[in-house]
Coordinates of C-alpha atoms in Angstrom, one line a residue:
Chain A
M359 CA 43.2 -118.2 151.0
L360 CA 39.8 -116.8 149.8
D361 CA 37.8 -115.2 152.5
Y362 CA 34.0 -115.5 152.3
G363 CA 33.5 -114.7 156.0
P364 CA 33.8 -116.5 159.3
D365 CA 30.5 -118.4 159.0
S366 CA 31.2 -120.0 155.6
I367 CA 30.7 -123.7 155.2
L368 CA 30.3 -124.0 151.4
M369 CA 33.3 -121.8 150.6
K370 CA 35.4 -122.8 153.6
G371 CA 39.1 -123.7 153.1
L372 CA 39.2 -122.6 149.4
D373 CA 42.3 -120.8 148.0
G374 CA 41.3 -120.6 144.3
R375 CA 43.5 -123.5 143.3
N376 CA 42.3 -126.4 145.5
W377 CA 39.2 -127.3 143.4
R378 CA 40.5 -130.7 142.3
L379 CA 39.0 -134.0 143.4
K380 CA 41.8 -134.9 145.8
D381 CA 41.5 -131.4 147.4
Y382 CA 37.8 -131.8 147.8
E383 CA 38.2 -135.3 149.3
A384 CA 40.6 -133.8 151.8
R385 CA 37.8 -131.4 152.8
E386 CA 35.5 -134.4 153.6
G387 CA 34.4 -134.4 150.0
Y388 CA 32.3 -137.4 148.8
A389 CA 32.1 -138.6 152.4
A390 CA 28.3 -137.9 152.3
L391 CA 27.9 -140.0 149.1
R392 CA 30.0 -142.8 150.6
K393 CA 27.8 -142.7 153.7
L394 CA 24.5 -142.9 151.8
L395 CA 25.6 -145.7 149.5
G396 CA 27.5 -147.6 152.2
E397 CA 24.6 -147.5 154.7
K398 CA 22.0 -147.9 152.0
V399 CA 20.1 -144.9 153.5
D400 CA 16.5 -144.9 152.6
P401 CA 15.9 -142.1 150.0
T402 CA 12.6 -141.1 151.8
A403 CA 14.6 -140.6 155.1
L404 CA 17.1 -138.5 153.2
V405 CA 14.4 -136.3 151.7
N406 CA 12.8 -136.0 155.1
D407 CA 16.0 -134.8 156.6
L408 CA 16.4 -132.3 153.8
K409 CA 12.9 -131.0 154.7
K410 CA 14.0 -130.6 158.3
S411 CA 17.1 -128.6 157.2
A412 CA 14.8 -125.8 155.8
L413 CA 17.1 -125.5 152.8
R414 CA 15.3 -123.3 150.3
G415 CA 16.1 -122.8 146.6
R416 CA 19.1 -120.5 146.2
G417 CA 18.3 -119.4 142.7
G418 CA 15.6 -117.0 143.4
A419 CA 12.2 -118.5 144.3
G420 CA 13.2 -119.8 147.7
F421 CA 11.1 -123.0 147.4
P422 CA 11.8 -125.7 150.0
T423 CA 14.2 -128.1 148.4
G424 CA 13.1 -131.2 150.4
L425 CA 9.5 -130.6 149.4
K426 CA 10.5 -130.2 145.8
W427 CA 12.4 -133.5 145.8
S428 CA 9.4 -135.3 147.4
F429 CA 7.3 -134.4 144.3
M430 CA 9.4 -136.7 142.1
P431 CA 7.6 -140.0 141.3
R432 CA 10.4 -142.3 142.4
Q433 CA 8.6 -145.5 141.3
F434 CA 8.1 -144.1 137.7
P435 CA 9.9 -146.6 135.4
G436 CA 12.3 -145.2 132.9
A437 CA 14.4 -142.1 132.7
K438 CA 14.3 -139.4 135.3
Y439 CA 16.5 -136.4 135.4
V440 CA 18.2 -134.0 137.8
V441 CA 19.2 -130.7 136.4
C442 CA 21.4 -128.0 137.9
N443 CA 20.6 -124.4 137.0
S444 CA 24.0 -122.6 136.7
D445 CA 22.6 -120.2 134.2
E446 CA 23.4 -117.3 136.5
G447 CA 22.5 -114.1 134.8
E448 CA 20.4 -112.1 137.2
P449 CA 22.1 -108.7 137.3
G450 CA 24.0 -108.5 140.6
T451 CA 24.5 -112.3 141.0
C452 CA 27.9 -113.8 140.7
K453 CA 28.0 -116.5 143.4
D454 CA 27.5 -119.7 141.3
R455 CA 30.5 -118.7 139.2
D456 CA 32.7 -118.7 142.4
L457 CA 31.2 -122.0 143.5
L458 CA 31.8 -123.7 140.2
R459 CA 35.3 -122.2 139.9
Y460 CA 36.5 -123.0 143.4
N461 CA 34.4 -125.9 144.6
P462 CA 32.9 -127.7 141.6
H463 CA 32.9 -131.1 143.2
A464 CA 30.5 -129.9 145.9
V465 CA 28.0 -129.3 143.2
I466 CA 28.7 -132.7 141.5
E467 CA 28.4 -134.6 144.8
G468 CA 25.1 -132.7 145.6
M469 CA 23.7 -133.7 142.2
I470 CA 24.7 -137.4 142.6
I471 CA 23.0 -137.4 146.0
A472 CA 19.9 -135.8 144.5
G473 CA 19.9 -138.5 141.8
Y474 CA 20.1 -141.2 144.5
A475 CA 17.3 -139.5 146.5
M476 CA 15.0 -139.3 143.5
S477 CA 16.1 -142.5 141.6
A478 CA 17.2 -140.3 138.7
T479 CA 19.2 -141.9 135.9
A480 CA 21.1 -138.9 134.6
G481 CA 21.8 -135.2 135.3
Y482 CA 22.8 -132.1 133.4
N483 CA 24.4 -128.9 134.7
Y484 CA 23.3 -126.0 132.5
I485 CA 26.1 -123.4 132.7
H486 CA 25.9 -119.8 131.7
G487 CA 27.6 -119.4 128.4
E488 CA 29.4 -116.2 129.4
I489 CA 31.6 -118.2 131.8
W490 CA 33.1 -120.5 129.3
E491 CA 36.3 -121.1 131.2
V492 CA 34.2 -122.3 134.1
Y493 CA 32.3 -124.7 131.9
E494 CA 35.5 -126.2 130.6
Q495 CA 36.8 -126.5 134.2
F496 CA 33.6 -128.2 135.2
E497 CA 34.1 -130.8 132.4
Q498 CA 37.5 -131.5 133.9
A499 CA 35.9 -132.0 137.3
L500 CA 33.4 -134.3 135.8
A501 CA 36.1 -136.4 134.2
E502 CA 37.8 -136.7 137.6
A503 CA 34.6 -137.8 139.3
R504 CA 34.0 -140.4 136.5
A505 CA 37.6 -141.8 136.8
A506 CA 37.2 -142.1 140.6
G507 CA 34.0 -144.1 140.2
Y508 CA 31.7 -141.5 141.7
L509 CA 29.8 -141.3 138.3
G510 CA 28.7 -143.9 135.9
Q511 CA 27.6 -147.5 136.4
N512 CA 27.6 -149.2 139.8
I513 CA 28.9 -146.2 141.7
L514 CA 31.3 -147.3 144.5
G515 CA 30.0 -150.8 144.1
S516 CA 26.5 -150.0 145.3
G517 CA 24.6 -150.9 142.2
Y518 CA 23.4 -147.3 141.8
N519 CA 24.0 -145.8 138.3
F520 CA 24.1 -142.1 137.5
E521 CA 25.6 -140.1 134.7
L522 CA 26.2 -136.3 134.7
Y523 CA 27.0 -133.9 131.9
A524 CA 27.6 -130.2 131.4
H525 CA 25.7 -128.2 128.9
A526 CA 26.6 -124.6 127.9
G527 CA 24.1 -121.8 127.4
Y528 CA 25.0 -119.1 125.0
G529 CA 23.5 -115.8 126.0
A530 CA 19.8 -115.9 127.1
Y531 CA 18.8 -114.6 130.5
I532 CA 15.4 -116.4 130.2
C533 CA 17.1 -119.8 130.3
G534 CA 17.5 -119.2 134.1
E535 CA 13.7 -119.9 134.2
E536 CA 13.5 -123.6 134.8
T537 CA 11.2 -124.6 132.0
A538 CA 12.9 -122.4 129.5
L539 CA 16.1 -124.1 130.5
L540 CA 14.6 -127.5 129.8
D541 CA 13.6 -126.4 126.3
S542 CA 17.1 -125.0 125.7
L543 CA 18.5 -128.4 126.9
E544 CA 16.3 -130.0 124.3
G545 CA 17.9 -127.9 121.6
K546 CA 15.2 -125.3 121.1
K547 CA 14.7 -121.6 121.8
G548 CA 14.5 -121.1 125.5
Q549 CA 10.9 -120.2 126.0
P550 CA 9.1 -121.0 129.3
R551 CA 6.4 -123.7 129.3
F552 CA 3.0 -123.5 130.9
K553 CA 2.8 -124.9 134.4
P554 CA 1.2 -127.3 135.2
P555 CA 2.4 -129.8 134.3
F556 CA 5.3 -129.2 136.5
P557 CA 8.8 -130.6 135.7
A558 CA 8.4 -133.3 138.3
S559 CA 5.8 -134.9 136.2
Y560 CA 6.7 -133.6 132.7
G561 CA 10.3 -132.3 132.5
L562 CA 13.3 -132.9 130.3
Y563 CA 12.2 -135.0 127.2
G564 CA 8.9 -135.3 128.9
K565 CA 10.4 -137.3 131.8
P566 CA 10.2 -136.5 135.5
T567 CA 12.8 -133.8 136.3
T568 CA 13.9 -131.8 139.2
I569 CA 15.8 -128.5 138.7
N570 CA 17.7 -126.8 141.5
N571 CA 20.2 -124.0 141.7
T572 CA 24.0 -124.6 141.9
E573 CA 24.2 -123.3 145.5
T574 CA 21.3 -125.5 146.5
F575 CA 23.0 -128.7 145.3
A576 CA 26.3 -127.6 146.9
A577 CA 24.7 -127.4 150.3
V578 CA 23.4 -130.9 150.1
P579 CA 26.6 -132.8 151.0
W580 CA 27.1 -130.7 154.1
I581 CA 23.5 -131.5 155.2
V582 CA 24.0 -135.2 154.7
R583 CA 27.3 -135.1 156.7
N584 CA 26.0 -133.0 159.5
S585 CA 22.2 -133.5 159.6
G586 CA 19.3 -131.4 158.6
D587 CA 19.0 -130.1 162.2
A588 CA 22.6 -128.8 162.2
F589 CA 21.9 -126.9 158.9
L590 CA 18.7 -125.5 160.3
A591 CA 20.5 -124.4 163.5
L592 CA 22.9 -122.2 161.4
G593 CA 20.0 -120.0 160.2
R594 CA 16.5 -119.3 161.4
P595 CA 13.3 -121.4 161.5
N596 CA 12.1 -121.9 157.9
N597 CA 15.4 -120.3 156.7
G598 CA 18.1 -122.9 157.2
G599 CA 21.8 -122.7 156.7
T600 CA 24.2 -120.1 155.3
K601 CA 23.7 -118.2 152.0
L602 CA 26.1 -116.7 149.6
F603 CA 25.4 -113.0 149.0
S604 CA 26.9 -111.2 146.0
V605 CA 27.4 -107.6 147.2
T606 CA 27.9 -105.1 144.3
G607 CA 27.6 -101.4 143.6
H608 CA 28.9 -98.7 145.8
V609 CA 30.7 -100.7 148.5
A610 CA 34.4 -100.7 149.3
R611 CA 34.9 -104.4 148.6
P612 CA 32.3 -105.8 146.1
G613 CA 32.3 -109.6 146.3
N614 CA 30.7 -112.7 147.5
Y615 CA 30.1 -113.3 151.2
E616 CA 28.7 -116.4 152.9
V617 CA 26.7 -115.6 156.0
K618 CA 24.2 -117.4 158.2
L619 CA 20.6 -116.6 157.1
G620 CA 19.3 -114.0 159.5
T621 CA 22.5 -111.9 159.6
P622 CA 21.7 -108.2 159.8
F623 CA 22.2 -106.3 156.5
A624 CA 24.4 -103.8 158.4
R625 CA 26.8 -106.7 159.2
L626 CA 26.9 -107.8 155.6
L627 CA 27.6 -104.2 154.5
E628 CA 30.4 -104.1 157.0
M629 CA 31.9 -107.3 155.6
A630 CA 31.9 -105.7 152.2
G631 CA 34.0 -102.9 153.6
G632 CA 31.1 -100.5 154.1
M633 CA 30.2 -97.8 151.7
A634 CA 32.9 -96.8 149.2
G635 CA 34.4 -93.4 149.9
G636 CA 32.4 -93.2 153.2
R637 CA 29.3 -92.0 151.2
R638 CA 25.8 -92.3 152.5
L639 CA 23.7 -95.3 151.6
K640 CA 20.6 -94.4 149.6
A641 CA 19.0 -97.6 148.4
V642 CA 19.5 -101.4 148.1
I643 CA 18.1 -104.0 145.8
P644 CA 18.4 -107.0 148.2
G645 CA 17.8 -110.0 145.9
G646 CA 18.9 -109.4 142.3
S647 CA 17.6 -106.8 139.9
S648 CA 14.2 -108.4 139.6
M649 CA 13.3 -107.7 143.2
P650 CA 11.8 -104.5 144.6
V651 CA 14.3 -101.8 145.7
L652 CA 14.3 -100.7 149.4
P653 CA 15.4 -97.4 150.8
A654 CA 18.4 -97.2 153.2
D655 CA 16.5 -96.8 156.4
V656 CA 14.4 -99.9 155.8
M657 CA 17.4 -101.9 154.7
M658 CA 19.5 -101.0 157.7
R659 CA 17.0 -102.6 160.0
T660 CA 16.4 -105.7 158.0
D661 CA 18.0 -109.1 158.4
M662 CA 19.2 -111.2 155.5
D663 CA 16.8 -114.1 155.3
Y664 CA 13.8 -115.0 153.1
D665 CA 11.1 -114.1 155.6
S666 CA 12.7 -110.9 157.0
I667 CA 13.3 -109.4 153.5
A668 CA 9.8 -110.4 152.4
K669 CA 8.4 -108.6 155.5
A670 CA 10.4 -105.5 154.6
G671 CA 8.7 -105.5 151.2
S672 CA 11.2 -107.2 148.9
M673 CA 12.6 -110.7 148.3
L674 CA 15.9 -112.4 149.0
G675 CA 15.8 -113.8 145.5
S676 CA 19.3 -115.0 144.3
G677 CA 21.1 -113.1 147.1
A678 CA 22.4 -110.4 144.9
V679 CA 22.7 -107.2 147.0
I680 CA 23.0 -104.1 144.8
V681 CA 24.1 -101.2 146.9
M682 CA 23.5 -97.6 145.7
D683 CA 24.9 -94.4 147.4
E684 CA 23.5 -90.9 147.7
R685 CA 24.9 -89.9 144.2
T686 CA 22.8 -92.5 142.5
C687 CA 20.1 -91.2 140.1
M688 CA 17.2 -93.6 140.6
V689 CA 15.8 -92.7 137.2
R690 CA 19.0 -93.7 135.4
A691 CA 19.3 -96.8 137.5
L692 CA 15.8 -97.8 136.6
E693 CA 16.4 -97.0 132.9
R694 CA 19.2 -99.5 132.8
L695 CA 17.2 -102.2 134.5
S696 CA 14.2 -101.6 132.3
Y697 CA 16.5 -101.9 129.2
F698 CA 17.7 -105.3 130.5
Y699 CA 14.2 -106.8 130.7
F700 CA 13.3 -105.3 127.3
E701 CA 16.4 -106.9 125.8
E702 CA 15.9 -110.3 127.5
S703 CA 12.1 -110.8 127.1
C704 CA 11.8 -114.0 125.1
G705 CA 8.9 -112.6 123.2
Q706 CA 6.4 -115.3 123.9
C707 CA 3.8 -113.4 125.9
T708 CA 2.4 -110.2 124.5
P709 CA 2.2 -108.2 127.8
C710 CA 5.9 -108.9 128.4
R711 CA 7.2 -108.6 124.8
E712 CA 5.4 -105.3 124.3
G713 CA 5.3 -104.0 127.9
T714 CA 9.0 -104.3 128.7
G715 CA 9.9 -102.1 125.6
W716 CA 7.1 -99.6 126.6
L717 CA 8.5 -99.4 130.2
Y718 CA 12.0 -98.8 128.9
R719 CA 11.0 -96.1 126.4
V720 CA 9.0 -94.2 129.0
V721 CA 11.7 -94.3 131.6
N722 CA 14.2 -93.4 128.9
R723 CA 12.3 -90.3 127.9
I724 CA 11.9 -89.2 131.6
E725 CA 15.7 -89.6 132.0
N726 CA 16.3 -87.6 128.9
G727 CA 14.1 -84.7 130.0
A728 CA 11.1 -85.4 127.7
G729 CA 8.9 -87.0 130.3
R730 CA 5.3 -85.9 131.1
M731 CA 3.6 -86.0 134.5
E732 CA 1.1 -88.5 133.3
D733 CA 4.0 -90.9 132.5
L734 CA 4.1 -91.8 136.2
A735 CA 0.6 -93.3 136.1
L736 CA 1.4 -94.8 132.8
L737 CA 4.4 -96.7 134.1
D738 CA 2.4 -98.0 137.0
N739 CA -0.4 -99.0 134.7
V740 CA 1.9 -100.8 132.2
A741 CA 3.7 -102.6 135.0
D742 CA 0.4 -103.7 136.5
N743 CA -0.7 -105.1 133.2
I744 CA 2.5 -107.2 132.8
A745 CA 2.7 -108.6 136.3
G746 CA 0.8 -111.8 136.7
R747 CA -0.2 -111.9 133.1
T748 CA 2.6 -113.9 131.6
I749 CA 3.7 -117.5 131.5
C750 CA 6.8 -117.0 133.5
A751 CA 8.1 -114.7 136.2
L752 CA 10.1 -112.5 133.8
G753 CA 7.1 -110.3 133.4
D754 CA 6.9 -109.8 137.2
A755 CA 10.6 -109.2 137.3
A756 CA 10.3 -106.4 134.8
A757 CA 7.4 -104.8 136.6
L758 CA 8.5 -105.0 140.2
P759 CA 11.6 -102.7 139.9
V760 CA 9.4 -100.1 138.1
K761 CA 6.7 -100.2 140.8
S762 CA 9.2 -100.1 143.7
F763 CA 11.4 -97.3 142.2
L764 CA 8.3 -95.2 141.7
K765 CA 6.9 -96.0 145.2
H766 CA 10.1 -95.1 147.1
F767 CA 11.7 -92.5 144.9
R768 CA 8.8 -90.8 143.2
N769 CA 10.2 -87.4 144.0
E770 CA 13.2 -88.0 141.8
F771 CA 11.0 -88.9 138.8
V772 CA 8.8 -85.9 139.4
H773 CA 11.9 -83.7 139.6
H774 CA 13.2 -85.1 136.3
I775 CA 9.9 -84.3 134.6
E776 CA 9.5 -80.8 136.1
H777 CA 13.1 -79.7 135.7
Q778 CA 14.4 -81.9 132.9
H779 CA 17.4 -82.8 135.0
C780 CA 18.4 -84.8 138.0
L781 CA 17.5 -84.1 141.7
V782 CA 21.0 -85.4 142.6
T783 CA 23.5 -82.6 142.3
G784 CA 27.2 -82.9 141.5
E785 CA 28.7 -86.2 140.3
I786 CA 25.8 -88.5 139.3
E787 CA 26.0 -92.3 139.2
P788 CA 25.7 -94.3 137.0
R789 CA 27.4 -91.9 134.7
W790 CA 24.7 -92.4 132.1
G791 CA 21.7 -94.7 132.1
R792 CA 22.6 -97.1 129.4
A793 CA 25.8 -97.0 127.5
G794 CA 24.9 -95.9 124.0
A795 CA 21.4 -94.9 125.2
Q796 CA 22.0 -91.4 123.9
M797 CA 21.9 -92.9 120.4
H798 CA 18.2 -93.5 120.9
K799 CA 16.5 -90.5 119.6
I800 CA 14.1 -88.9 122.1
A801 CA 11.4 -88.9 119.4
E802 CA 11.8 -92.6 119.0
A803 CA 11.6 -93.0 122.7
A804 CA 8.1 -91.6 122.8
Chain B
M1287 CA 31.5 -128.1 105.2
L1288 CA 32.8 -128.3 108.8
S1289 CA 36.3 -129.6 109.5
A1290 CA 36.8 -133.2 110.7
D1291 CA 38.0 -131.8 114.0
S1292 CA 34.8 -129.8 114.5
L1293 CA 32.7 -132.9 113.6
R1294 CA 34.6 -134.9 116.1
K1295 CA 33.9 -132.3 118.8
I1296 CA 30.2 -132.3 117.8
D1297 CA 30.1 -136.1 118.1
G1298 CA 31.4 -135.7 121.7
E1299 CA 28.5 -133.3 122.5
I1300 CA 25.9 -135.6 120.9
A1301 CA 27.1 -138.4 123.2
K1302 CA 26.0 -136.5 126.2
Y1303 CA 22.3 -136.9 125.3
P1304 CA 20.0 -139.9 124.8
A1305 CA 20.4 -141.5 121.4
D1306 CA 17.1 -140.1 120.1
Q1307 CA 17.8 -136.6 121.3
K1308 CA 20.6 -135.4 119.0
Q1309 CA 19.0 -132.0 118.7
S1310 CA 20.1 -131.3 122.3
A1311 CA 23.6 -130.9 120.9
V1312 CA 22.6 -128.0 118.5
M1313 CA 23.7 -125.2 120.8
S1314 CA 27.2 -126.7 121.2
A1315 CA 27.4 -127.7 117.6
L1316 CA 26.7 -124.0 116.6
I1317 CA 29.4 -122.9 119.1
I1318 CA 31.9 -125.3 117.6
A1319 CA 30.9 -124.2 114.1
Q1320 CA 31.2 -120.5 115.0
D1321 CA 34.7 -121.1 116.5
E1322 CA 35.8 -122.6 113.2
K1323 CA 34.2 -120.2 110.8
G1324 CA 34.1 -117.0 112.9
W1325 CA 30.4 -116.5 112.3
L1326 CA 27.3 -118.5 111.3
S1327 CA 26.3 -118.2 107.7
N1328 CA 23.2 -119.9 106.4
E1329 CA 25.5 -122.4 104.7
T1330 CA 27.2 -123.2 108.1
M1331 CA 23.8 -123.5 109.9
D1332 CA 22.5 -125.8 107.1
A1333 CA 25.5 -128.0 107.6
V1334 CA 24.8 -128.2 111.3
A1335 CA 21.2 -129.0 110.6
Q1336 CA 22.1 -131.8 108.2
Y1337 CA 24.6 -133.3 110.6
L1338 CA 22.0 -133.4 113.5
G1339 CA 19.1 -134.4 111.3
M1340 CA 17.2 -131.2 112.1
P1341 CA 15.1 -128.9 109.8
P1342 CA 17.3 -125.9 108.9
V1343 CA 14.7 -123.5 110.3
A1344 CA 14.9 -125.1 113.8
V1345 CA 18.7 -124.4 113.7
Y1346 CA 18.1 -120.8 112.6
E1347 CA 15.6 -120.4 115.5
V1348 CA 18.2 -121.4 118.0
A1349 CA 21.0 -119.3 116.4
T1350 CA 18.9 -116.1 116.3
F1351 CA 17.5 -116.6 119.9
Y1352 CA 20.8 -116.7 121.8
S1353 CA 22.8 -113.5 121.8
M1354 CA 26.3 -114.9 121.6
Y1355 CA 26.0 -116.4 118.2
N1356 CA 27.4 -114.1 115.4
L1357 CA 24.9 -113.9 112.6
Q1358 CA 27.3 -111.6 110.7
P1359 CA 31.0 -111.5 110.4
T1360 CA 32.7 -109.6 113.2
G1361 CA 36.1 -108.1 113.6
K1362 CA 38.9 -110.5 114.5
Y1363 CA 38.3 -109.8 118.2
K1364 CA 34.7 -109.3 119.4
I1365 CA 34.8 -107.4 122.7
T1366 CA 31.6 -107.6 124.7
L1367 CA 31.4 -105.3 127.7
C1368 CA 28.8 -105.8 130.4
T1369 CA 27.0 -102.4 131.0
C1370 CA 24.2 -103.7 133.3
L1371 CA 23.3 -101.8 136.4
P1372 CA 25.7 -103.4 139.0
C1373 CA 28.6 -103.2 136.6
G1374 CA 27.6 -99.6 135.7
L1375 CA 27.7 -98.6 139.4
Q1376 CA 31.3 -100.0 139.5
G1377 CA 32.8 -98.1 136.6
S1378 CA 31.9 -100.2 133.5
L1379 CA 30.3 -97.2 131.8
A1380 CA 33.6 -95.3 132.2
A1381 CA 35.3 -98.3 130.8
A1382 CA 32.9 -98.3 127.8
D1383 CA 33.8 -94.7 127.2
H1384 CA 37.4 -95.4 127.3
L1385 CA 37.1 -98.3 124.9
R1386 CA 34.9 -96.4 122.5
G1387 CA 37.5 -93.5 122.5
K1388 CA 40.4 -95.8 122.2
L1389 CA 39.0 -97.8 119.3
G1390 CA 37.2 -94.9 117.7
I1391 CA 34.1 -96.9 117.3
D1392 CA 30.7 -97.1 119.0
F1393 CA 28.9 -100.2 120.1
N1394 CA 27.9 -102.6 117.3
E1395 CA 30.7 -101.2 115.1
T1396 CA 33.9 -102.7 113.7
T1397 CA 37.2 -100.8 113.4
A1398 CA 38.3 -100.0 109.8
D1399 CA 41.2 -102.5 110.0
G1400 CA 38.7 -105.3 110.8
R1401 CA 40.5 -106.0 114.1
F1402 CA 37.9 -105.1 116.7
T1403 CA 34.1 -105.2 117.1
L1404 CA 32.6 -103.7 120.2
K1405 CA 29.4 -105.1 121.7
E1406 CA 27.3 -104.2 124.7
G1407 CA 26.6 -107.3 126.8
E1408 CA 23.9 -108.1 129.4
C1409 CA 24.7 -109.8 132.8
M1410 CA 27.7 -112.1 132.6
G1411 CA 27.4 -113.3 136.2
A1412 CA 30.6 -111.7 137.3
C1413 CA 29.2 -108.4 138.7
A1414 CA 31.5 -108.1 141.7
M1415 CA 34.5 -108.1 139.4
A1416 CA 33.3 -105.2 137.2
P1417 CA 34.2 -103.9 134.7
V1418 CA 33.9 -107.2 133.0
L1419 CA 34.3 -108.0 129.3
L1420 CA 34.5 -111.0 127.0
V1421 CA 36.9 -111.5 124.1
N1422 CA 35.3 -113.7 121.4
N1423 CA 32.8 -115.0 123.9
K1424 CA 35.1 -117.4 125.6
K1425 CA 37.8 -115.4 127.4
M1426 CA 36.6 -113.3 130.4
H1427 CA 38.6 -110.3 131.6
D1428 CA 37.6 -108.7 134.9
Y1429 CA 38.5 -105.7 137.0
M1430 CA 39.2 -103.8 133.8
T1431 CA 40.8 -100.5 134.7
N1432 CA 41.8 -98.1 131.9
E1433 CA 45.4 -99.4 132.2
K1434 CA 44.3 -103.0 131.8
L1435 CA 42.1 -102.0 128.9
D1436 CA 45.0 -100.3 127.2
Q1437 CA 47.2 -103.4 127.7
L1438 CA 44.5 -105.7 126.4
I1439 CA 44.0 -103.7 123.2
K1440 CA 47.8 -103.5 122.8
D1441 CA 48.2 -107.2 123.1
L1442 CA 45.4 -107.9 120.6
R1443 CA 46.5 -105.3 118.0

């Protein structure tokens, strides 16, 4: 049996093999859909209950799901779409892969219910290209649902029609941004669109579209079965339900853990086996690599919910908790993060296209002992000139780590510049900043 | 240009989208074409463009934007190792060292016998299972200790 923790509801009763339709039905699967269609529940009432549940987007932004669904013009004639964002590529995040591998029908049922609530005609699940085996498995799950009459025309004899398809990405982080994802679905480069218009009025093929994260959809059947109030009661006001956290880095048992929102970070760390080798905690990025880093003492008194983490100075994001111990060189860690955003910038907006490379090159030269004291102000300045000046949030995502690393661990950067080596003594983690980074000539880095 | 089997698979992908939106199948058509040919030459991309009724340049745009398409021939096995921060904290950089030593090549290089190409990957969404690598894009191997890396290379040799 897979163990995601005692509070799990989405990942409860999974053993890694029981992902098939019959297994899911034995776990009350598709009961929510049967109830909605059988009782002809009013979609507005369904959306209102979802609002009550305080389910918030699990992909990163934390936007209230019920409110998002209410933006869809249900009366609009013609095609309307529901899209699932399974393009999980935020460094540190690996929860959607587990959901899709072990409980794919929960996502499918959630999407069918979303289609019913918003009068959508079809749905697409956009799956990260790197998890190809999961994509193929999802196709099998879809075939099962179709054969059982949960998808297609006149679902369960209700007169409701909904089709659902899987679409594979092929290696572009930016497609996790919802409008870039839509362009990618349309067979183009995945570059974010200007908003407004928002997808609810102009989405896939120009039709009203709602995009939610995999985990968000997976939570919907539970809410329909147990009520929005029950889901809300699991978490905290404005932070309903449980959340999957991917705990990575220097912990004894890296993995996914499902806990009630509001669970103290210390408890989550304990579930992940505590610090590997009994070392001391130094820093945590609590919501995926795009979110600000927090020092150990702040983190140890923070609870894991949207509002508490925001109050502590970061964001819950996708729930990717990257844990770093006392051996971690923060300059190296930032160098690797900065490289990621440089590599993944789609190139559409100048501040991001040029700025992410600039940030990487400056951090790279500090790490390699060629930094200058004025580089610290330069990093801040470049970061400030990216954040808020781009079409999508990737610019902010590249800038926030830089700002927060400098804010909380400035002394390490200063030490690197003054002494051309790391403040951390002994074994240093990660062993080098970016694999192959030594190939970059320092001169080039300037 | 593409085999009947590939075209049949592409037809299956086209059927997922509205009749006037064949272009939506371009990503999967390129994946299918790459699986058949090993990489995407201009000739192959032109065939995909013609089949989907797209201007060739629109297909090149897609192929050059997404990192998992091979725009040049690779070794028989392309190994892409994730070296992002969370993986790096969990030993993937040591795994990269081991692979580089074992194969005698650096990232973006191919062994002299044309057997292996080594690539550095960005987040694969499997961070807790690091070190993680992909063989030819589609087969993921996780928790790659040095012993498991040795075994993998032995099996593929």
